[in-house]
């Protein structure tokens, strides 16, 4: 199917690929509702359990067959992408429904809504359906991947729901969390605070601040192992019984912060994702230079985190110096990898172990340009914080209008055992000869000693 060919409602087409990317997109327009993609894995028209629902709060199916990769924002469009690996689809699954939901309005206010299926290996377009007749709907089944005589096909559906993602999910057998209609919901007790285990100084690109707490740290070592061991087991039971939470939080300038505890994010791993796209037409500060300041092919962004533990010890997690951190020991923060191409579909990811949140005082998540660009100008990025148990938190970065090579993304602080996420989205301009890390340190008063480092 050529890029200019689009499907009509009800038609189908073969999908000759081992894995596909399913892109749900829309025109980027001020005031338009946000659009979120989701997938339901069906057996005879219903899910087997809530685990067969893949969306922003449950981004991967246990089988690995479907995963939610998140949003990418460009000047003219916003896309939300799912990846389907047919080789991992369980034999019982015969249909995968691709849905979209509108957050903050109806699809009548969304222009250019489409679903596009591409070969994950080659990028070739296999199917495309443009939805053009939406009015009061707040959720849509855009299409479905279905198995017919041993081969996968895609059908354009275009069925709307005025009851939102909740109504759509319920129709397929999903149990949706409705706290306001659940009278006997007892409050979940807070886990007791655990003391700090001795850290492992990670930053190879720099040395930690000179004054860490001396002797008190070793004493709590034995108690840490005892209370911390049962903690991971506790969250394992709720997912089976707890219904799916459809809520999510978008941080803005007017509402820049949120409590993780209030969103259910009190345990498990908090995944931080940075996804970006660079457009090829340059304007603003980049255009004044008379040349492209960022090219997609060689752009290398580094997701990093400054941390301060409860006992005052500080450090950094970053790919520079291979300071990737650890989830099971201090700093309880781990950088999953380094996307050195600038084109990896899932961007850069970092995880924070919320089972040890009481051992963290503050965490500053930031991004630097390692090479390939002189500024964040014309870079369009989305930051998503996805708790293992709780609502997703996301926000977009504003357009960069200064020659910045470092951007503070989010500040996470411990307030009496509850972590608060604060949207920063703050571009900083290093002085001549000053590294991005030193610049971010000075802006937030971290007090680290920095030495040169390389990947």
XYZ file of N, CA and C in Angstrom, residues 127-280:
462
model
N -0.685 0.020 5.946
C -2.108 0.382 6.018
C -2.240 1.766 6.621
N -3.294 2.471 6.199
C -3.597 3.791 6.776
C -5.091 4.040 6.673
N -5.656 4.540 7.786
C -7.070 4.894 7.805
C -7.208 6.270 8.417
N -7.860 7.199 7.694
C -8.100 8.552 8.185
C -9.549 8.673 8.631
N -9.733 9.092 9.893
C -11.085 9.270 10.430
C -11.507 10.722 10.220
N -12.617 10.921 9.538
C -13.011 12.291 9.155
C -14.405 12.695 9.622
N -15.152 11.779 10.273
C -16.558 12.085 10.573
C -16.854 12.155 12.064
N -15.847 12.470 12.899
C -16.065 12.511 14.346
C -16.851 13.749 14.759
N -17.667 13.605 15.798
C -18.427 14.743 16.349
C -18.304 14.764 17.871
N -19.187 14.020 18.564
C -19.210 14.074 20.032
C -18.454 12.916 20.684
N -17.796 12.102 19.888
C -17.121 10.922 20.434
C -15.915 11.323 21.291
N -15.681 10.534 22.330
C -14.502 10.743 23.171
C -13.577 9.528 23.139
N -13.961 8.505 22.400
C -13.105 7.335 22.179
C -13.459 6.745 20.822
N -12.478 6.102 20.196
C -12.676 5.525 18.876
C -11.976 4.179 18.771
N -12.636 3.216 18.148
C -11.917 2.051 17.636
C -11.521 2.426 16.213
N -10.259 2.675 15.994
C -9.804 3.097 14.675
C -9.616 1.909 13.738
N -9.143 0.810 14.293
C -8.920 -0.364 13.461
C -8.638 -1.575 14.302
N -8.392 -2.687 13.640
C -8.077 -3.915 14.355
C -7.156 -4.784 13.514
N -6.219 -5.426 14.187
C -5.369 -6.450 13.587
C -6.003 -7.791 13.928
N -6.274 -8.611 12.952
C -6.948 -9.881 13.228
C -6.307 -11.011 12.434
N -6.423 -12.207 12.980
C -5.812 -13.390 12.390
C -6.833 -14.105 11.522
N -6.500 -14.362 10.266
C -7.383 -15.062 9.348
C -6.567 -16.083 8.562
N -6.879 -17.354 8.778
C -6.199 -18.463 8.099
C -4.679 -18.367 8.244
N -4.263 -18.105 9.465
C -2.840 -18.088 9.778
C -2.104 -16.827 9.383
N -2.784 -15.829 8.821
C -2.132 -14.589 8.403
C -2.815 -13.396 9.072
N -2.029 -12.381 9.383
C -2.575 -11.192 10.031
C -3.032 -10.175 8.997
N -4.170 -9.541 9.317
C -4.722 -8.491 8.469
C -5.088 -7.293 9.332
N -5.271 -6.156 8.666
C -5.729 -4.943 9.358
C -7.040 -4.491 8.739
N -8.039 -4.213 9.591
C -9.337 -3.714 9.136
C -9.544 -2.302 9.663
N -9.971 -1.389 8.805
C -10.336 -0.034 9.224
C -11.732 -0.078 9.824
N -11.893 0.383 11.058
C -13.185 0.268 11.761
C -13.877 1.625 11.869
N -13.318 2.574 12.617
C -13.917 3.901 12.746
C -15.193 3.934 13.556
N -15.260 3.147 14.643
C -16.443 3.136 15.512
C -16.212 4.037 16.716
N -17.114 4.988 16.943
C -16.938 5.956 18.019
C -17.719 5.625 19.271
N -17.249 6.146 20.403
C -17.910 6.012 21.710
C -18.022 7.401 22.326
N -19.172 7.713 22.859
C -19.328 8.993 23.560
C -19.057 8.833 25.051
N -18.737 7.608 25.470
C -18.500 7.324 26.896
C -17.018 7.248 27.229
N -16.177 7.649 26.291
C -14.747 7.720 26.565
C -14.072 6.363 26.619
N -12.812 6.403 27.032
C -12.021 5.178 27.120
C -12.640 4.212 28.120
N -13.271 4.742 29.155
C -13.902 3.885 30.155
C -15.014 3.041 29.534
N -15.877 3.684 28.746
C -16.968 2.943 28.113
C -16.463 1.918 27.125
N -15.456 2.294 26.340
C -14.886 1.361 25.373
C -14.261 0.164 26.073
N -13.452 0.438 27.104
C -12.780 -0.646 27.819
C -13.781 -1.579 28.492
N -14.822 -0.999 29.088
C -15.826 -1.818 29.762
C -16.533 -2.749 28.787
N -16.783 -2.285 27.582
C -17.433 -3.114 26.566
C -16.643 -4.371 26.250
N -15.328 -4.299 26.396
C -14.494 -5.458 26.088
C -14.113 -6.265 27.327
N -14.739 -5.946 28.467
C -14.537 -6.755 29.667
C -13.508 -6.239 30.634
N -13.080 -4.973 30.482
C -12.103 -4.395 31.402
C -12.811 -3.886 32.650
N -12.231 -4.173 33.825
C -12.753 -3.617 35.074
C -12.086 -2.274 35.316
N -12.876 -1.221 35.354
C -12.338 0.136 35.462
C -12.477 0.639 36.890
N -11.400 1.222 37.389
C -11.398 1.779 38.739
C -12.284 3.009 38.802
N -13.273 2.996 39.692
C -14.170 4.142 39.895
C -14.198 4.479 41.375
N -13.167 5.159 41.885
C -13.085 5.409 43.319
C -14.291 6.138 43.879
N -14.892 7.015 43.071
C -16.014 7.783 43.584
C -17.270 6.929 43.770
N -17.302 5.726 43.174
C -18.473 4.878 43.308
C -18.168 3.619 44.089
N -17.061 3.612 44.797
C -16.700 2.432 45.557
C -16.734 2.759 47.035
N -17.906 2.540 47.705
C -18.055 2.963 49.092
C -17.047 2.355 50.051
N -16.848 1.010 50.053
C -16.013 0.463 51.114
C -14.531 0.494 50.800
N -14.045 1.464 50.054
C -12.622 1.466 49.715
C -11.792 1.904 50.906
N -11.145 0.970 51.619
C -10.339 1.357 52.778
C -9.044 2.007 52.326
N -8.552 2.965 53.108
C -7.300 3.625 52.724
C -6.128 2.654 52.793
N -5.233 2.768 51.841
C -4.061 1.897 51.831
C -3.037 2.441 52.813
N -2.598 1.610 53.788
C -1.632 2.117 54.773
C -0.291 2.425 54.124
N 0.345 3.475 54.617
C 1.647 3.874 54.089
C 2.716 2.926 54.624
N 3.623 2.539 53.784
C 4.735 1.700 54.213
C 5.666 2.523 55.095
N 6.211 1.901 56.179
C 7.116 2.649 57.048
C 8.390 3.040 56.314
N 8.942 4.170 56.747
C 10.161 4.654 56.099
C 11.319 3.727 56.410
N 12.145 3.471 55.432
C 13.328 2.630 55.610
C 14.562 3.504 55.641
N 15.559 3.134 56.516
C 16.784 3.922 56.557
C 17.664 3.689 55.337
N 18.739 4.440 55.269
C 19.596 4.436 54.076
C 20.630 3.331 54.163
N 20.844 2.621 53.080
C 21.969 1.690 52.980
C 23.178 2.447 52.468
N 24.391 1.950 52.747
C 25.568 2.688 52.290
C 25.579 2.787 50.779
N 25.851 3.954 50.215
C 25.798 4.112 48.775
C 27.083 3.677 48.104
N 27.004 3.630 46.810
C 28.172 3.333 45.995
C 28.420 4.555 45.132
N 29.466 5.335 45.363
C 29.658 6.560 44.579
C 29.796 6.231 43.098
N 28.825 6.687 42.269
C 28.780 6.299 40.871
C 29.438 7.268 39.896
N 29.309 8.591 40.118
C 29.683 9.487 39.026
C 31.141 9.391 38.633
N 31.411 8.772 37.497
C 32.779 8.700 37.008
C 33.199 10.016 36.394
N 32.181 10.793 35.926
C 32.512 12.071 35.292
C 32.750 13.159 36.302
N 32.535 12.838 37.589
C 32.711 13.837 38.612
C 32.798 13.143 39.955
N 33.170 13.901 40.988
C 33.226 13.349 42.330
C 32.085 13.907 43.135
N 31.533 13.131 44.113
C 30.424 13.636 44.912
C 30.840 14.809 45.786
N 29.844 15.508 46.334
C 30.106 16.651 47.206
C 30.890 16.219 48.422
N 31.729 17.106 48.930
C 32.665 16.717 49.959
C 32.066 16.261 51.263
N 30.894 16.647 51.699
C 30.490 16.387 53.073
C 29.363 15.399 53.208
N 29.570 14.112 52.899
C 28.519 13.127 53.145
C 28.439 12.800 54.627
N 27.270 12.266 55.064
C 27.098 11.904 56.456
C 28.044 10.763 56.800
N 28.803 10.851 57.917
C 29.818 9.852 58.199
C 29.287 8.559 58.777
N 29.285 8.435 60.116
C 29.015 7.149 60.742
C 27.566 6.712 60.776
N 26.553 7.618 60.838
C 25.175 7.131 60.947
C 24.771 6.191 59.836
N 25.372 6.306 58.656
C 24.919 5.488 57.524
C 25.117 3.996 57.749
N 26.323 3.504 58.240
C 26.484 2.067 58.379
C 25.518 1.443 59.370
N 25.160 2.166 60.444
C 24.293 1.575 61.465
C 22.986 1.042 60.916
N 22.292 1.795 60.052
C 21.003 1.303 59.580
C 21.083 0.182 58.559
N 22.311 -0.300 58.236
C 22.408 -1.280 57.156
C 21.581 -2.515 57.440
N 21.693 -3.078 58.645
C 20.949 -4.302 58.929
C 19.445 -4.096 58.888
N 18.890 -3.016 59.506
C 17.446 -2.817 59.430
C 16.938 -2.672 58.010
N 17.763 -2.105 57.109
C 17.266 -1.877 55.749
C 16.892 -3.183 55.102
N 17.746 -4.195 55.247
C 17.504 -5.457 54.554
C 16.219 -6.103 55.024
N 15.878 -5.939 56.326
C 14.683 -6.600 56.828
C 13.390 -5.961 56.344
N 13.153 -4.632 56.573
C 11.892 -4.072 56.094
C 11.807 -3.968 54.589
N 12.967 -3.825 53.917
C 12.892 -3.612 52.472
C 12.558 -4.892 51.733
N 12.909 -6.082 52.316
C 12.672 -7.329 51.599
C 11.203 -7.609 51.340
N 10.291 -7.471 52.360
C 8.885 -7.750 52.074
C 8.216 -6.719 51.181
N 8.783 -5.483 51.116
C 8.097 -4.417 50.378
C 7.775 -4.777 48.943
N 8.738 -5.384 48.156
C 8.388 -5.690 46.783
C 7.264 -6.688 46.651
N 7.097 -7.584 47.675
C 6.049 -8.603 47.573
C 4.663 -7.994 47.695
N 4.548 -6.890 48.476
C 3.230 -6.296 48.687
C 2.563 -5.815 47.405
N 3.299 -5.092 46.516
C 2.637 -4.621 45.309
C 2.261 -5.733 44.341
N 2.864 -6.945 44.537
C 2.601 -8.013 43.571
C 1.156 -8.478 43.617
N 0.530 -8.443 44.807
C -0.838 -8.936 44.906
C -1.883 -8.000 44.317
N -1.824 -6.661 44.598
C -2.889 -5.786 44.120
C -3.186 -5.807 42.638
N -2.172 -5.891 41.722
C -2.522 -5.774 40.321
C -3.591 -6.735 39.846
N -3.625 -7.971 40.384
C -4.621 -8.930 39.928
C -6.016 -8.508 40.364
N -6.128 -7.950 41.584
C -7.448 -7.624 42.106
C -7.874 -6.203 41.751
N -6.896 -5.292 41.688
C -7.256 -3.893 41.473
C -7.677 -3.658 40.033
N -8.780 -2.939 39.822
C -9.191 -2.628 38.452
C -8.246 -1.626 37.801
N -8.342 -1.524 36.496
C -7.475 -0.644 35.725
C -7.787 0.814 36.022
N -6.732 1.617 36.186
C -6.904 3.050 36.396
C -6.702 3.759 35.068
N -7.705 4.493 34.628
C -7.630 5.171 33.340
C -7.156 6.610 33.444
N -6.952 7.081 34.661
C -6.567 8.479 34.835
C -5.106 8.697 34.438
N -4.809 9.894 33.986
C -3.424 10.308 33.761
C -3.336 11.788 34.090
N -2.126 12.282 34.215
C -1.909 13.670 34.608
C -0.991 14.323 33.587
N -1.389 15.480 33.082
C -0.542 16.268 32.199
C -0.146 17.543 32.928
N 1.146 17.721 33.147
C 1.633 18.905 33.851
C 1.762 20.075 32.882
N 1.359 21.247 33.341
C 1.407 22.457 32.525
C 2.037 23.585 33.333
N 2.204 24.741 32.710
C 2.735 25.899 33.436
C 1.809 26.320 34.563
N 0.512 26.196 34.331
C -0.444 26.618 35.355
C -0.652 25.552 36.428
N -0.405 24.287 36.100
C -0.513 23.192 37.070
C 0.739 22.339 36.935
N 1.877 22.805 37.504
C 3.165 22.174 37.211
C 3.562 21.013 38.103
N 2.811 20.697 39.157
C 3.266 19.664 40.083
C 2.150 18.700 40.438
N 2.559 17.511 40.906
C 1.583 16.483 41.283
C 2.226 15.565 42.322
N 1.400 15.057 43.221
C 1.852 14.100 44.226
C 1.779 12.687 43.650
N 2.870 11.944 43.729
C 2.858 10.565 43.242
C 1.904 9.705 44.071
N 1.864 9.930 45.378
C 0.999 9.126 46.242
C -0.467 9.302 45.866
N -0.877 10.526 45.545
C -2.269 10.768 45.183
C -2.637 10.106 43.867
N -1.646 9.801 43.037
C -1.902 9.130 41.764
C -1.686 7.630 41.861
N -1.412 7.127 43.079
C -1.219 5.687 43.261
C 0.198 5.223 43.059
N 1.126 6.146 42.796
C 2.515 5.763 42.550
C 3.322 5.710 43.822
N 3.141 4.661 44.617
C 3.817 4.557 45.910
C 4.816 3.412 45.978
N 4.859 2.550 44.974
C 5.756 1.404 45.013
C 6.119 0.986 43.595
N 7.067 0.060 43.511
C 7.499 -0.423 42.206
C 8.429 0.566 41.528
N 8.623 0.392 40.237
C 9.555 1.241 39.487
C 8.817 2.380 38.808
N 9.367 3.580 38.914
C 8.877 4.750 38.184
C 9.744 4.896 36.940
N 9.145 4.730 35.759
C 9.904 4.804 34.505
C 9.812 6.230 33.962
N 10.954 6.823 33.696
C 11.025 8.158 33.117
C 11.463 8.019 31.660
N 10.660 8.546 30.741
C 10.963 8.438 29.319
C 11.069 9.824 28.697
N 12.114 10.011 27.903
C 12.267 11.223 27.111
C 12.215 10.820 25.647
N 11.239 11.355 24.931
C 11.091 11.043 23.509
C 11.135 12.340 22.734
N 11.897 12.359 21.664
C 12.073 13.612 20.944
C 12.009 13.422 19.442
N 11.789 14.536 18.777
C 11.792 14.564 17.324
C 12.363 15.899 16.889
N 13.185 15.875 15.866
C 13.786 17.101 15.351
C 13.216 17.371 13.972
N 12.689 18.570 13.791
C 12.166 18.886 12.461
C 13.275 19.449 11.584
N 13.079 19.376 10.311
C 14.139 19.753 9.383
C 14.068 21.215 8.966
